[in-house]
Amino acid sequence: MGYPHPAHPRETPVISRYFGDAEARTLAGWQKRGGYEVLRQALATDPVDVQNVVKDSGLRGRGGAGFPTGVKWSFMKPDGKTHYLTINGDESEPGTFKDREIMRWTPHQLVEGAAIAAHAIYAETAYIYIRGEYTEPIHRVREAVKEAYAAGILGANAMGSGKRVDVHVHKGAGAYICGEETALMNSLEGRRGNPRIKPPFPAVAGLFAQPTTINNVETVSAAQHVLRHGADWYKSLSSPANPKSTGTKLFSVCGNVAKPGNYEVGMGFPMKEFLWDLCGGPPAGRRFKAIIPGGSSVPILTPEECEGAVMDYEGIQAAGSLLGSGGVICFDDSQDMVRQIARLARFYAHESCAQCSQCREGTAWTTRILERIRDGQGTMQDLDTLLEIADNMSGKTICVLSDSCATPVVSGLKKFRHEFEAKIPKNRSSVMIPGFSPAAA
Amino acid sequence: MVTLTIEGREVIVAPGTSLLEAAKTVGVLVPHYCYHPSLPVAGVCRMCLVEVEKFPKLAPACATTVGEGQVVHVHSEKAREARKGVLEFLLINHPLDCPICDQAGECELQDYTFAEGRKDSRYMEPKRFNPMEDFGGDVVYVPNRCILCTRCVRFMDVVAQDPVLCVAERGDRAYIGKFEGQDLTSPWASNVVDLCPVGALLSKDFLNKARAWELDRAASICTGCSQGCNVMVETRDGVVVRIRPRPNAAVNQHFACEVGRMHYRWMNRRDRLEVPMVSDGQGLALATWDAALTAAASEIASAGRVTVLASPALPNEALFLLQRIGAHVGASLVMTVPRGPEAPLPGVTDLALRAERAPNHTGAELLGFTDVSSPMAGLGANDLVIVADAAVASVPAGVRVIVVGTVLDATLAGATIVALPVCNVAEEDGTFTNLRGRVQRFLQAKAPPVQARPTYRVLGALAEALGAGAYPPLAADVFASLAAAVPAFAGLSYRGLGLQGADVTLPAEATT
Ligand SMILES: Cc1cc2nc3c(=O)[nH]c(=O)nc-3n(C[C@H](O)[C@H](O)[C@H](O)COP(=O)(O)O)c2cc1C
Ligand code: SF4
Ligand code: SF4
Ligand code: SF4
Ligand code: FES
């Protein structure tokens, strides 16, 4: 049985409780573990009451922005229009692989969460959008949906409630930008996956121009536990020190770390203990050099900055970064930060949807400069240029992909400038264009 | 109504107006690329970012609607810095093509860079290169110059409703592509060339013909069909080199079709009728204007049956004078309207390349001309036909012809007894009445050849020589006489028409 390692005693496995448990994948196994009972109750509950429990629990979106889920749901009013729920399982942020495990091990957890959320927002139809490369998760979720239909859990009369709940699984084609909520809706509609300008916001005109709520896979999975055990229970899972970040969070840990994997801890967990006790610290004989705590689009932290930080929205922000999607990327002292940052930039340059001038051109230019510096062809002027480009790329585009590229560059330059400078040949003031031989001196 | 302040000026506009359009109303231009008033808002170039007080970020003026009491700064430090940033980004991979680019002189990238761009380039890497591509039809794509504003894509998708273009690829590898197996051959495709703010989409027909600053321009009306699209006739050294749409919300918005655009070619015909000619029994011989007019008048006066065969491409002024002449001598008034397939522009209400391929079909009808298929049928010896710029397949034996035209066709040459050279539409002023009864002015764009004279002046003189009234020598005055004499045109004048036109009172059946 395949899960890498058993839960650490200091973890609080709620969503991840059945990771590694193959039986939980099946409908029978899921029901044996109490599955779909909370959906039965939810379907008999007024959507506003469902919204309120989730509001009280303080659950916030786990897709990156951390918007309060109950509040998001309460934007959806019973207005007679067709409502849609879209579940975001695109998960393409480098360093983030938590939703993948939810879908692989507990597809019914997701389907149940989706059905509850759909009911809560007066929707009869939910789309689960899964990143195309996720072949196993797609297969698992499709199987679960099929089983749920066969058992009458989904369909015209869901669990005998008289309510219709339909769930469709949509396979994305593998574009990072399709994780952005409005691009995802375009993609679902069969258009090019470009983010839309807001307003209108999805709650007003989203999928097929109807009121739409979009939630991350982990968010709806968590919401289900909130309903099962109540808002107070959910709040009790996290540190009482910060009532703004409640419950548990799945963190994916990767990079130079002894035990990479997914870890679920209560919000407010000390970061140092997380990295050392749970994840086993850096590989033997190494020291951490840098940590990106929330997927590749948030500022890079130094080990010193992580020292006293706690892992919740406000705690990581206080340390100088963001919780984001919860993808913790570790770099040890063997890593070349210029190379790593250039790789991140290259990812964003590759994935920019190309709508906004700043993003399309800025990500690519940033990458080219970084790669030139990496190859020993940089100038000191380049460092200032990078910062100015980053400034021109931030806060000016339709979505935040452009900002996401600028963020690791700016924080990397701020915190590891010496590594950049070390690669710049002394007294270089001009640049050799690749493919041209330098003039004979 | 919403009241706000833009660049210190108070603006009162309807709710829902964009900041960009609101700024226009007080003469403030917000620089922009992707926005176009006739296309859906995309908000992608991010050039139009403005500072709105109390907003956390700069706002795209094209995609932000006005709010009561807003205070907007278009030229604040922050907004200008952002635009400078966009310009720098757009120029990263943009080639230094201006010296050979057809867009130079009317390029928005060039203009804004000159106005507020950086003076240097910080880009040191090799530039991206993509080969030029023939898009089919009249359009060629130069991807290196493309700024991905998507105007062309949106036009083909939403306005032409013939979605053959798309954005292909992501990141800075993106370019405008054509869907597999499709070409830009829609009868309205060339509008993408006008819409393109840079030199990425170019007209093959115009390629390398002229630079924008060498051109003289005259407001005109397209002669391609009875729609009456407002156009600009652009000339270089007295040669028409391009016809482009001129905005008129009521007729053609910002658009013109391929047929109309190519209709300039005959305006440059070199085989023109250039001097008056009168038959001397052997053939046509050069004559003075006075002699030719006198000869024409006496031939008409002494003829048996007289027919006036006019082109429905003649202006109202000319047709009115022909009608007066016809009435004076009891002639029948006929025309032949060329036809072709109709091609609507689906995204714009009531805009189409019309089946009647003549700009003044309606005007001619209002002035008494009847559409016939064989205008010469039944004519014979002693009959006289005044052929006013009309094409004729053959002339029956014995029929004598007076040509009032721009050219002398071989089919007419043998039968012609007097030839009076007149200006073509690019060479004189006048009006056309479109199929909806909108009377629209066109202005002279170039000089006529040799001794050719404006049609209304030649026909006015002929009418006078026949004793059919005295007519003034200016187009505006001829039109005034027309308006006074023909009830449908009552109350209209050149001044009232302006450059956007006004409607005649159409009899009910003429509107169908
Ligand atoms: C470029 C970009 C990529 C994103 N990718 C994802 C993703 O893969 N999965 C996800 O849940 N949210 C992603 N988001 C965030 C979503 O736009 C959205 O905020 C989220 O799905 C909302 O769900 P939540 O409220 O449950 O967090 C992305 C955002 C951006 C700007
Ligand atoms: S910021 Fe980048 S990814 Fe986002 S919409 Fe603009 S171009 Fe696309
Ligand atoms: S598109 Fe404009 S800036 Fe570019 S080469 Fe042509 S004229 Fe110059
Ligand atoms: S070809 Fe021209 S109109 Fe089309 S996207 Fe490029 S710049 Fe815009
Ligand atoms: S004109 Fe507003 S974003 Fe392009």
XYZ file of N, CA and C and ligand atoms in Angstrom, chain B residues 91 94-98 101 103-105 107 109-110 145 198-200, ligand 3:
59
model
N 8.092 46.846 -26.997
C 9.216 47.051 -27.911
C 10.326 46.026 -27.724
N 9.954 43.861 -30.577
C 9.487 44.541 -31.790
C 10.693 44.896 -32.652
N 10.619 44.601 -33.949
C 11.778 44.906 -34.792
C 11.915 46.407 -35.032
N 13.098 46.805 -35.417
C 13.314 48.226 -35.763
C 12.926 48.424 -37.226
N 11.676 48.202 -37.500
C 11.195 48.134 -38.876
C 10.622 49.430 -39.429
N 10.450 50.426 -38.557
C 9.712 51.615 -39.011
C 10.122 52.111 -40.398
N 8.299 49.800 -42.614
C 6.972 49.341 -42.212
C 5.901 50.218 -42.839
N 3.109 50.843 -41.810
C 2.306 51.547 -40.827
C 2.970 52.855 -40.388
N 4.236 53.003 -40.671
C 4.962 54.179 -40.189
C 4.217 55.451 -40.574
N 4.029 56.296 -39.595
C 3.293 57.533 -39.845
C 1.867 57.440 -39.369
N 1.142 54.794 -36.974
C 1.333 53.664 -36.071
C 1.179 54.141 -34.643
N 1.953 52.529 -31.995
C 3.118 52.178 -31.184
C 4.194 53.249 -31.345
N 4.364 53.671 -32.585
C 5.327 54.730 -32.865
C 4.913 56.033 -32.154
N 5.859 42.201 -35.586
C 5.367 43.535 -35.190
C 4.101 43.446 -34.368
N -0.738 48.477 -35.285
C 0.654 48.497 -35.728
C 0.731 47.924 -37.142
N 1.919 47.718 -37.617
C 2.065 47.226 -38.990
C 2.123 45.713 -39.078
N 1.336 45.039 -38.235
C 1.383 43.576 -38.245
C 0.455 42.983 -39.296
S 4.471 48.723 -36.314
Fe 4.879 50.846 -35.861
S 6.608 50.804 -34.476
Fe 6.475 48.831 -35.466
S 7.816 48.949 -37.224
Fe 5.769 49.472 -37.918
S 5.711 51.694 -37.743
Fe 7.410 51.015 -36.534
